[in-house]
PDB file of C-alpha atoms in Angstrom:
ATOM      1  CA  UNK A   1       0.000   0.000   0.000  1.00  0.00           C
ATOM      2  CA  UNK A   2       1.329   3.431  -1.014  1.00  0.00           C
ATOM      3  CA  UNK A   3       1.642   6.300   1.552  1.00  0.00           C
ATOM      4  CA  UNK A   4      -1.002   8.052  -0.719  1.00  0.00           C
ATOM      5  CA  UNK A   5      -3.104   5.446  -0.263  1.00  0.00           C
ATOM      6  CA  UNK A   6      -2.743   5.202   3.822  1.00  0.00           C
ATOM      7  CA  UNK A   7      -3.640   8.936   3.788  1.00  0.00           C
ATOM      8  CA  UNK A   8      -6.765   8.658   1.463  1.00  0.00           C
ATOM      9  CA  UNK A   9      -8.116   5.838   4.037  1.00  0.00           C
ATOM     10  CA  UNK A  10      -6.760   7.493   7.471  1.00  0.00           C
ATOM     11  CA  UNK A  11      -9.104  10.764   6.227  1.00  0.00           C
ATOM     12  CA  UNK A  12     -11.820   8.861   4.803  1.00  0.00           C
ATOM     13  CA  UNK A  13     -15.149   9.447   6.862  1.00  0.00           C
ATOM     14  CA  UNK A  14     -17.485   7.172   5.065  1.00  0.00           C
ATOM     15  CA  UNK A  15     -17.146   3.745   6.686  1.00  0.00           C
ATOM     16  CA  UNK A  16     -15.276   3.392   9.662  1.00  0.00           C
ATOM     17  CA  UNK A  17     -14.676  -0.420   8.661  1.00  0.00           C
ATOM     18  CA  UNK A  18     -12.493   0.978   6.233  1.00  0.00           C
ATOM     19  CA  UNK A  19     -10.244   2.459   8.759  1.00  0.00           C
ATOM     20  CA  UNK A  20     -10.104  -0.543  11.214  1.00  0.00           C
ATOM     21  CA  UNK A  21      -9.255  -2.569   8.302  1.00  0.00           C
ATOM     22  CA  UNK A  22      -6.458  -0.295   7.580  1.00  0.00           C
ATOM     23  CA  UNK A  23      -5.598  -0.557  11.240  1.00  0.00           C
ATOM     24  CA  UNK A  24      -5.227  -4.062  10.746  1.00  0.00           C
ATOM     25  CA  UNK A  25      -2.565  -3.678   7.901  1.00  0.00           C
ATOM     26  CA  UNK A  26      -0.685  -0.995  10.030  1.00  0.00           C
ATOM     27  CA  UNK A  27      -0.321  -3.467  12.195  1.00  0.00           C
ATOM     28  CA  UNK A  28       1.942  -5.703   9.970  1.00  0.00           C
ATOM     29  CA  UNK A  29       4.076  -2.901   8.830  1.00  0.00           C
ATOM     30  CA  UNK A  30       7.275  -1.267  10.559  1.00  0.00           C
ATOM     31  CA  UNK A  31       7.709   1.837   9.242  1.00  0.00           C
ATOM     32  CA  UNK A  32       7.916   5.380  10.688  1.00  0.00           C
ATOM     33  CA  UNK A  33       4.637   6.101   8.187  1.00  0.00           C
ATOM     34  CA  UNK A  34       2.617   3.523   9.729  1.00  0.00           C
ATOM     35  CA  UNK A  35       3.272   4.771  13.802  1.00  0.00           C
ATOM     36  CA  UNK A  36       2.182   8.388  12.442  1.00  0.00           C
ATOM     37  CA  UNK A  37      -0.802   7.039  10.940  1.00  0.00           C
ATOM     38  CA  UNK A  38      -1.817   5.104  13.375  1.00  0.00           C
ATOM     39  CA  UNK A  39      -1.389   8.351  16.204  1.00  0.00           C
ATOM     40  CA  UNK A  40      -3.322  10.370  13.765  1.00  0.00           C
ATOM     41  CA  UNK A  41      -6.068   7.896  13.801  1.00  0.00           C
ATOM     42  CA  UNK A  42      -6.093   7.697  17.746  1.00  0.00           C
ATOM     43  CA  UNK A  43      -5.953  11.421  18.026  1.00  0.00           C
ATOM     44  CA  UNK A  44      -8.428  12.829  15.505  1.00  0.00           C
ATOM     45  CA  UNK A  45     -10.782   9.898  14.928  1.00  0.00           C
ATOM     46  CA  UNK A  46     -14.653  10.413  15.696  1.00  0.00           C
ATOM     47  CA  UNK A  47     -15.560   6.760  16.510  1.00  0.00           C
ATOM     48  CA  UNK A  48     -14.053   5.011  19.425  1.00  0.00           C
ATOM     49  CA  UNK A  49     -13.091   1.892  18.459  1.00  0.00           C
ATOM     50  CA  UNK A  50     -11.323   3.060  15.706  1.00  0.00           C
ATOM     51  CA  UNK A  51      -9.097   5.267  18.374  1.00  0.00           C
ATOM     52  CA  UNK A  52      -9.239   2.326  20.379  1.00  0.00           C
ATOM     53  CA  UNK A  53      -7.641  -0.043  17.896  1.00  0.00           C
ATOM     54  CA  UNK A  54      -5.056   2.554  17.138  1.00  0.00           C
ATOM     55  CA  UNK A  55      -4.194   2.674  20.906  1.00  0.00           C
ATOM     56  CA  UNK A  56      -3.750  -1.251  21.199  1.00  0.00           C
ATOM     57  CA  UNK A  57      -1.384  -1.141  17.747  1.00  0.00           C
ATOM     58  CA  UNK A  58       0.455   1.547  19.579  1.00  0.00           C
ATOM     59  CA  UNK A  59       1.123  -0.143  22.633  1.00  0.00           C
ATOM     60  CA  UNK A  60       2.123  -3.599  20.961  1.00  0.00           C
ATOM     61  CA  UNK A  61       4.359  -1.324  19.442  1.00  0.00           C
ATOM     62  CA  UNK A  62       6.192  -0.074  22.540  1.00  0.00           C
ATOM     63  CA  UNK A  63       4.810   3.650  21.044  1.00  0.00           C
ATOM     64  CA  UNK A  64       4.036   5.646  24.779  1.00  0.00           C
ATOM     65  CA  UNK A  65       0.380   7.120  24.367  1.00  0.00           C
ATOM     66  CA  UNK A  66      -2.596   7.713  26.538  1.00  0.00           C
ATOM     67  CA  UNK A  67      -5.589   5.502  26.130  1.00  0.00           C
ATOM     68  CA  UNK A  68      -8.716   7.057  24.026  1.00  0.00           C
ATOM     69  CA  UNK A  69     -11.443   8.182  26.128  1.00  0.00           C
ATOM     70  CA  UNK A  70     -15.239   6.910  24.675  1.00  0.00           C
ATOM     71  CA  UNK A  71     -17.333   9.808  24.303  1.00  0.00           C
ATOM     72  CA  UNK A  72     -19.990   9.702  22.224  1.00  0.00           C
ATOM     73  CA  UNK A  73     -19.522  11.045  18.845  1.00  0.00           C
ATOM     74  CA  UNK A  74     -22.244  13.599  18.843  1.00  0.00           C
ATOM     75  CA  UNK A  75     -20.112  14.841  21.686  1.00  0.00           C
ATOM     76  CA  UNK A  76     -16.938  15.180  19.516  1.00  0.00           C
ATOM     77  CA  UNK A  77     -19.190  16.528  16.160  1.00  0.00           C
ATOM     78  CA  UNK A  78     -20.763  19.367  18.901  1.00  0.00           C
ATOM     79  CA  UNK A  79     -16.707  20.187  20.187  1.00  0.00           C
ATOM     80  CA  UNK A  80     -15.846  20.783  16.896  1.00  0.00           C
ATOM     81  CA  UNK A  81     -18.718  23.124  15.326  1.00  0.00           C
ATOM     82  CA  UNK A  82     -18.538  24.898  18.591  1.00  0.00           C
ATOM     83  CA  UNK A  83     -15.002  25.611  18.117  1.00  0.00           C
ATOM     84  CA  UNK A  84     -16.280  26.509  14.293  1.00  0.00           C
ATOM     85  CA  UNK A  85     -18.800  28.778  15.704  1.00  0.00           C
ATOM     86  CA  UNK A  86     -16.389  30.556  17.665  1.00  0.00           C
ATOM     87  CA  UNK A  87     -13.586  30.860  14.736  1.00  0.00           C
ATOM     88  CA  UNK A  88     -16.502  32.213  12.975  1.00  0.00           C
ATOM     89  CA  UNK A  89     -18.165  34.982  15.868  1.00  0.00           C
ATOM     90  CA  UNK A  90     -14.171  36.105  15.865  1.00  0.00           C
ATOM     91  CA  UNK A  91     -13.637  36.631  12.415  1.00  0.00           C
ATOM     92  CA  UNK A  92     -17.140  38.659  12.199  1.00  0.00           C
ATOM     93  CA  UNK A  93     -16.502  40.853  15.112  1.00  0.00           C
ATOM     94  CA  UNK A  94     -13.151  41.603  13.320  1.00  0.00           C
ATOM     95  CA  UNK A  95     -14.927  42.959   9.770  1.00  0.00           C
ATOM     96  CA  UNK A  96     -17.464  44.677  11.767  1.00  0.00           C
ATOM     97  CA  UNK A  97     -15.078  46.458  13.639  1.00  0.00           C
ATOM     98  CA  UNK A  98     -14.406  48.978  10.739  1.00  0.00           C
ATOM     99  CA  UNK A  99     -18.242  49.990  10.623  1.00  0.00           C
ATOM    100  CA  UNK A 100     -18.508  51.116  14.042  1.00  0.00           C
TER     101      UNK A 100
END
């Protein structure tokens, strides 16, 4: 599997089968790619076992790293559009500035 490839599934969204499957083949490999994939997948990944998988890789590894806590995803979508939200109240407050 090509780098290009591991990056295309690590980002893909669609099915997190996908992703565990790729976890899988990470798993096999030895290269400094796969350990950075595999700690992007534990720290940005929406669905816990996913992270979880990527935790247990990473520790039959020897690769130090803390274990993935299980929230629910709608609590990790609502994090996120919050922190959106805010970007976004910023960045208005900033062009309305002038018209004060």
């Amino acid at each position: 599997m090509q780098p290009e490839e591991i990056d295309i599934l690590m980002k893909d969204k669609t099915d997190f089968n996908k992703r565990l499957k790729l976890i899988a083949f990470l798993k096999e490999q030895k290269s400094d790619l796969c350990i950075e994939a595999l700690q992007y997948l534990l720290k940005n990944d929406v669905v816990y076992k996913v992270r979880l998988a990527a935790w247990q890789v990473l520790n039959e590894k020897g690769v130090p790293c803390s274990e993935p806590v299980a929230r629910p995803r709608y609590a990790v979508v609502l994090e996120k559009t919050l922190a959106r939200l805010k970007r976004f109240g910023v960045w208005l407050m900033d062009i309305t500035e002038g018209f004060r």
